[in-house]
Amino acid sequence: MRDSAVPSLAVGFFDGVHLGHQAILRGADRALTFRNHPLSVLAPARAPRLVMSLDDRLAAIRACGVREVVALDFTPELAALSPEAFVARHLAPKGANIRPQIRCGANWTFGAGGAGDAAWLRAQGFDVSVVPYAVWNGAPISSSRIRVTLADGDVAAARAMLGHPFCVTGEAVRGKGLGAQLGFPTVNVRLPEGMVELRRGVYEVEVAGVRGLANCGVAPTLGARRWPTPVLEIHFPGCDAASVPAAPFAVAFVRFIRDERRFASLDDLTRQIARDCASLRPGRFPSHAGF
């Protein structure tokens, strides 16, 4: 058991703040993360699309009980720091009375070339707690694994590994007005730049306790009027748009219903939307406490 007088510092990127991240963050006084993914500097071609926006990630870290979150810009200059220089600047600055206990995952490294790790810190006299991987369905939980499930449309598996609903927070954009003409008015939400690619299709979603039907895609039935990039078009059956909070708002994904497709006519599209609406399940989506 650690000395409660010694502050603890959780370190990591924490994309998604999944169950493994939560285990690292649980009980930490402070957290150190980066605003941008390190690969965006070290190997831009391999930089992943992210499960969470920066604002959502910082809010989720704080929701784990962390009092202070420091988010650094990962720059070429920071990447070139030696482990000693990184520690002196960001883990235990000169003048600090007490070295923090470090909490990290098994694969966390720092400093130029990833030369610093938990063993290196221990050799420098730090108290380091390496938190084991969380496991789901017999395999370690990782942000990469969650990205794969989202690309497959398996939002239930993503929710199980995240420990909270997968959400998208986005800005409302002006629609084409076609949904209202068809009897299914929509709130249209632009997906945040750089976020994970979702399987294009129709999802059951929830916004502030209101169930809705969301098409994540480009509306291919509209031909030349289709969206140039994927947009969330959300219809709330039986609800006036005024009952839904003003954007930006968090859209929680409940389940995948079907793939997006191009219909032969608007009448065919209208009939399918009606069937999709009829499939929505009543009741509030169970969210994770604190998120």
mmCIF file of N, CA and C in Angstrom, residues 225-279:
data_model
loop_
_atom_site.group_PDB
_atom_site.id
_atom_site.type_symbol
_atom_site.label_atom_id
_atom_site.label_comp_id
_atom_site.label_asym_id
_atom_site.label_seq_id
_atom_site.Cartn_x
_atom_site.Cartn_y
_atom_site.Cartn_z
ATOM 1 N N ARG A 225 -26.282 14.931 -54.477
ATOM 2 C CA ARG A 225 -26.534 15.737 -53.275
ATOM 3 C C ARG A 225 -26.034 15.037 -52.002
ATOM 4 N N ARG A 226 -25.368 13.935 -52.154
ATOM 5 C CA ARG A 226 -24.863 13.207 -50.991
ATOM 6 C C ARG A 226 -23.851 14.070 -50.240
ATOM 7 N N TRP A 227 -23.611 13.705 -48.961
ATOM 8 C CA TRP A 227 -22.605 14.403 -48.175
ATOM 9 C C TRP A 227 -21.210 14.065 -48.714
ATOM 10 N N PRO A 228 -20.284 15.028 -48.748
ATOM 11 C CA PRO A 228 -18.926 14.717 -49.225
ATOM 12 C C PRO A 228 -18.142 13.844 -48.244
ATOM 13 N N THR A 229 -18.428 13.967 -46.948
ATOM 14 C CA THR A 229 -17.802 13.139 -45.912
ATOM 15 C C THR A 229 -18.892 12.685 -44.954
ATOM 16 N N PRO A 230 -18.672 11.588 -44.223
ATOM 17 C CA PRO A 230 -19.728 11.060 -43.351
ATOM 18 C C PRO A 230 -20.239 12.062 -42.323
ATOM 19 N N VAL A 231 -21.558 12.046 -42.140
ATOM 20 C CA VAL A 231 -22.261 12.897 -41.185
ATOM 21 C C VAL A 231 -23.231 12.010 -40.412
ATOM 22 N N LEU A 232 -23.483 12.359 -39.153
ATOM 23 C CA LEU A 232 -24.522 11.685 -38.377
ATOM 24 C C LEU A 232 -25.841 12.417 -38.600
ATOM 25 N N GLU A 233 -26.794 11.755 -39.231
ATOM 26 C CA GLU A 233 -28.132 12.318 -39.400
ATOM 27 C C GLU A 233 -29.042 11.598 -38.408
ATOM 28 N N ILE A 234 -29.502 12.331 -37.368
ATOM 29 C CA ILE A 234 -30.213 11.707 -36.253
ATOM 30 C C ILE A 234 -31.679 12.117 -36.259
ATOM 31 N N HIS A 235 -32.555 11.119 -36.257
ATOM 32 C CA HIS A 235 -33.992 11.349 -36.144
ATOM 33 C C HIS A 235 -34.456 10.865 -34.781
ATOM 34 N N PHE A 236 -35.270 11.687 -34.100
ATOM 35 C CA PHE A 236 -35.799 11.336 -32.787
ATOM 36 C C PHE A 236 -37.306 11.108 -32.926
ATOM 37 N N PRO A 237 -37.730 9.841 -33.073
ATOM 38 C CA PRO A 237 -39.156 9.562 -33.285
ATOM 39 C C PRO A 237 -40.020 10.104 -32.147
ATOM 40 N N GLY A 238 -41.079 10.789 -32.513
ATOM 41 C CA GLY A 238 -42.029 11.280 -31.525
ATOM 42 C C GLY A 238 -41.548 12.441 -30.707
ATOM 43 N N CYS A 239 -40.393 13.012 -31.061
ATOM 44 C CA CYS A 239 -39.854 14.127 -30.285
ATOM 45 C C CYS A 239 -39.681 15.342 -31.168
ATOM 46 N N ASP A 240 -40.009 16.484 -30.612
ATOM 47 C CA ASP A 240 -39.722 17.733 -31.277
ATOM 48 C C ASP A 240 -38.233 18.011 -31.119
ATOM 49 N N ALA A 241 -37.626 18.575 -32.137
ATOM 50 C CA ALA A 241 -36.194 18.873 -32.065
ATOM 51 C C ALA A 241 -35.854 19.751 -30.871
ATOM 52 N N ALA A 242 -36.828 20.526 -30.400
ATOM 53 C CA ALA A 242 -36.582 21.417 -29.258
ATOM 54 C C ALA A 242 -36.327 20.645 -27.972
ATOM 55 N N SER A 243 -36.727 19.361 -27.922
ATOM 56 C CA SER A 243 -36.519 18.563 -26.714
ATOM 57 C C SER A 243 -35.111 18.004 -26.623
ATOM 58 N N VAL A 244 -34.341 18.157 -27.702
ATOM 59 C CA VAL A 244 -32.965 17.671 -27.735
ATOM 60 C C VAL A 244 -32.029 18.835 -27.446
ATOM 61 N N PRO A 245 -31.022 18.651 -26.561
ATOM 62 C CA PRO A 245 -30.129 19.753 -26.224
ATOM 63 C C PRO A 245 -29.461 20.342 -27.461
ATOM 64 N N ALA A 246 -29.155 21.623 -27.386
ATOM 65 C CA ALA A 246 -28.468 22.269 -28.493
ATOM 66 C C ALA A 246 -27.076 21.681 -28.664
ATOM 67 N N ALA A 247 -26.651 21.505 -29.907
ATOM 68 C CA ALA A 247 -25.309 20.993 -30.187
ATOM 69 C C ALA A 247 -24.282 22.067 -29.816
ATOM 70 N N PRO A 248 -23.027 21.698 -29.462
ATOM 71 C CA PRO A 248 -22.556 20.314 -29.510
ATOM 72 C C PRO A 248 -23.085 19.471 -28.351
ATOM 73 N N PHE A 249 -23.413 18.233 -28.669
ATOM 74 C CA PHE A 249 -23.876 17.325 -27.636
ATOM 75 C C PHE A 249 -23.286 15.941 -27.881
ATOM 76 N N ALA A 250 -23.331 15.126 -26.812
ATOM 77 C CA ALA A 250 -22.758 13.782 -26.884
ATOM 78 C C ALA A 250 -23.797 12.810 -27.409
ATOM 79 N N VAL A 251 -23.427 12.093 -28.452
ATOM 80 C CA VAL A 251 -24.284 11.064 -29.039
ATOM 81 C C VAL A 251 -23.741 9.709 -28.593
ATOM 82 N N ALA A 252 -24.499 8.993 -27.759
ATOM 83 C CA ALA A 252 -24.092 7.669 -27.273
ATOM 84 C C ALA A 252 -24.634 6.603 -28.212
ATOM 85 N N PHE A 253 -23.761 5.695 -28.641
ATOM 86 C CA PHE A 253 -24.146 4.650 -29.579
ATOM 87 C C PHE A 253 -24.610 3.413 -28.824
ATOM 88 N N VAL A 254 -25.846 2.985 -29.098
ATOM 89 C CA VAL A 254 -26.446 1.850 -28.403
ATOM 90 C C VAL A 254 -26.190 0.548 -29.154
ATOM 91 N N ARG A 255 -26.510 0.509 -30.452
ATOM 92 C CA ARG A 255 -26.309 -0.717 -31.227
ATOM 93 C C ARG A 255 -26.339 -0.400 -32.713
ATOM 94 N N PHE A 256 -25.711 -1.282 -33.480
ATOM 95 C CA PHE A 256 -25.714 -1.191 -34.940
ATOM 96 C C PHE A 256 -26.956 -1.897 -35.462
ATOM 97 N N ILE A 257 -27.650 -1.266 -36.412
ATOM 98 C CA ILE A 257 -28.875 -1.848 -36.956
ATOM 99 C C ILE A 257 -28.651 -2.434 -38.343
ATOM 100 N N ARG A 258 -28.089 -1.660 -39.243
ATOM 101 C CA ARG A 258 -27.869 -2.164 -40.612
ATOM 102 C C ARG A 258 -26.848 -1.287 -41.319
ATOM 103 N N ASP A 259 -26.315 -1.784 -42.419
ATOM 104 C CA ASP A 259 -25.381 -1.018 -43.228
ATOM 105 C C ASP A 259 -26.103 0.079 -44.002
ATOM 106 N N GLU A 260 -25.382 1.143 -44.293
ATOM 107 C CA GLU A 260 -25.904 2.173 -45.185
ATOM 108 C C GLU A 260 -25.981 1.598 -46.595
ATOM 109 N N ARG A 261 -27.033 1.954 -47.322
ATOM 110 C CA ARG A 261 -27.156 1.473 -48.699
ATOM 111 C C ARG A 261 -27.851 2.516 -49.550
ATOM 112 N N ARG A 262 -27.689 2.372 -50.844
ATOM 113 C CA ARG A 262 -28.366 3.264 -51.781
ATOM 114 C C ARG A 262 -29.677 2.602 -52.198
ATOM 115 N N PHE A 263 -30.787 3.319 -52.005
ATOM 116 C CA PHE A 263 -32.109 2.799 -52.352
ATOM 117 C C PHE A 263 -32.495 3.241 -53.759
ATOM 118 N N ALA A 264 -33.367 2.436 -54.370
ATOM 119 C CA ALA A 264 -33.782 2.716 -55.744
ATOM 120 C C ALA A 264 -34.626 3.973 -55.841
ATOM 121 N N SER A 265 -35.325 4.319 -54.748
ATOM 122 C CA SER A 265 -36.190 5.497 -54.762
ATOM 123 C C SER A 265 -36.318 6.053 -53.353
ATOM 124 N N LEU A 266 -36.801 7.302 -53.278
ATOM 125 C CA LEU A 266 -37.038 7.903 -51.970
ATOM 126 C C LEU A 266 -38.159 7.193 -51.230
ATOM 127 N N ASP A 267 -39.131 6.630 -51.971
ATOM 128 C CA ASP A 267 -40.207 5.863 -51.325
ATOM 129 C C ASP A 267 -39.634 4.630 -50.627
ATOM 130 N N ASP A 268 -38.694 3.947 -51.293
ATOM 131 C CA ASP A 268 -38.051 2.779 -50.672
ATOM 132 C C ASP A 268 -37.280 3.203 -49.422
ATOM 133 N N LEU A 269 -36.581 4.342 -49.506
ATOM 134 C CA LEU A 269 -35.831 4.853 -48.359
ATOM 135 C C LEU A 269 -36.776 5.176 -47.200
ATOM 136 N N THR A 270 -37.903 5.812 -47.499
ATOM 137 C CA THR A 270 -38.871 6.188 -46.464
ATOM 138 C C THR A 270 -39.414 4.954 -45.748
ATOM 139 N N ARG A 271 -39.749 3.928 -46.519
ATOM 140 C CA ARG A 271 -40.282 2.695 -45.905
ATOM 141 C C ARG A 271 -39.226 2.043 -45.005
ATOM 142 N N GLN A 272 -37.962 2.078 -45.424
ATOM 143 C CA GLN A 272 -36.911 1.462 -44.613
ATOM 144 C C GLN A 272 -36.682 2.248 -43.328
ATOM 145 N N ILE A 273 -36.712 3.583 -43.410
ATOM 146 C CA ILE A 273 -36.543 4.391 -42.200
ATOM 147 C C ILE A 273 -37.657 4.086 -41.200
ATOM 148 N N ALA A 274 -38.881 3.926 -41.700
ATOM 149 C CA ALA A 274 -40.001 3.588 -40.821
ATOM 150 C C ALA A 274 -39.759 2.256 -40.119
ATOM 151 N N ARG A 275 -39.235 1.282 -40.857
ATOM 152 C CA ARG A 275 -38.932 -0.024 -40.241
ATOM 153 C C ARG A 275 -37.816 0.116 -39.208
ATOM 154 N N ASP A 276 -36.815 0.925 -39.531
ATOM 155 C CA ASP A 276 -35.715 1.140 -38.582
ATOM 156 C C ASP A 276 -36.220 1.794 -37.301
ATOM 157 N N CYS A 277 -37.101 2.787 -37.443
ATOM 158 C CA CYS A 277 -37.658 3.462 -36.261
ATOM 159 C C CYS A 277 -38.448 2.488 -35.396
ATOM 160 N N ALA A 278 -39.165 1.585 -36.053
ATOM 161 C CA ALA A 278 -39.972 0.614 -35.310
ATOM 162 C C ALA A 278 -39.109 -0.352 -34.511
ATOM 163 N N SER A 279 -37.830 -0.474 -34.902
ATOM 164 C CA SER A 279 -36.942 -1.416 -34.212
ATOM 165 C C SER A 279 -36.292 -0.813 -32.974
#
